[in-house]
Amino acid sequence: MKSSLQRVIDLQTLLLKFNHLERTLLLPKVVGRPDRNETDTEHSYSLAMAAWYLAKDLPHLDANKCLRYALVHDLQEIYAGDTFAYDKSQAVHSSKTDRETQGIARLKEQWPDFTEMTEAIEGYERRKDPESRFVYALDKLMPMIINYLSEGVNYHNHGITLEDVKHIKAKKVAVSPEIEALYQEMIAIFEAHPEYFANNEADKMSDEDYLERAVYLSKQSVDTVGCGVVIVDKNGEVLAETYNSQEMDGIAVHHAEIKAIMAANRKTGSRKLKGATAYCSCEPCAMCLAALSYAKVERIIFRDRMLDLFPDDPQSQLDPHAFIAGLNFKPQLRQLDTAS
């Protein structure tokens, strides 16, 4: 297939979707701009620049290949979504490989005229050469640098300890001796700043924190309208978190609440989630309200009302409080504005 203006337009559309994806990483404050989450585009560009800078002093590495790997390493997340490295939900992590494999397959189907791109993605995923392993390890270091520059804001927001960082990162950066040396330097800096990490009761997440996480997850959905849900037990442990995928999966009931309930049931080994709270970016529909009730979820906290999001949809006229009143188990329902 010959290159054409239309394909350049198609590529720009793809990259705009990529830039829409936000990572679970709050950027440090910079002049004139408020704190916000890093996008996949920003992460990939930063990774590419760092790889280029480091590779110039590593003659055994092909710098051009490093740049290609860095630019495309997360591109399949357009369809797979971002997976937070410190996510405690087994359901989210266990589906990561399948989601990303499907994402790569969709890119290959859509871009038969850009095999260099999809081959680079697959080469990175296989860690088939020193360059892919170098970029893979550097990819694990870059968020640590952002967390250092933000003085641990993200670590505190998500209750992450220094031991958590070591547990997640150590084996991954070890695939590249060059990056492992930099990682050890970073760890030494972190050890000198224990205040950057969560380690006390004050770091427990609030309702607002969990709801903000649900809102973040809603932005990872590739469906027309995204919805994110986090289910937490009475002790604050995350049982499940996910986003809706009805359109992506072609399954009508793949609302975020339904998927989260199923994941939480699997994790706990019980159909009853007594004492749990469901944090929903959007007010649950009748199907999801009933499902949360059947699962014995005690509290439902949401941000956006259906009526505000879909004023012309007859289903938005549902009175959720009246609906819950007719169920055998009646969860507490509360709207919470995370911006307040």
Short mmCIF file of N, CA and C in Angstrom, two decimals, residues 99 144 169 206 248:
data_model
loop_
_atom_site.label_atom_id
_atom_site.label_comp_id
_atom_site.label_asym_id
_atom_site.label_seq_id
_atom_site.Cartn_x
_atom_site.Cartn_y
_atom_site.Cartn_z
N ARG A 99 -5.06 -8.05 26.75
CA ARG A 99 -5.50 -6.77 26.21
C ARG A 99 -4.46 -6.18 25.27
N MET A 144 10.12 7.01 38.08
CA MET A 144 10.81 7.25 39.34
C MET A 144 11.40 8.66 39.37
N LYS A 169 10.23 -2.74 40.64
CA LYS A 169 11.22 -2.28 39.67
C LYS A 169 12.47 -3.15 39.54
N SER A 206 -8.92 8.55 51.02
CA SER A 206 -10.26 9.01 51.37
C SER A 206 -11.24 8.63 50.28
N MET A 248 -15.97 -1.97 22.85
CA MET A 248 -14.71 -2.63 22.50
C MET A 248 -14.87 -4.14 22.48
#
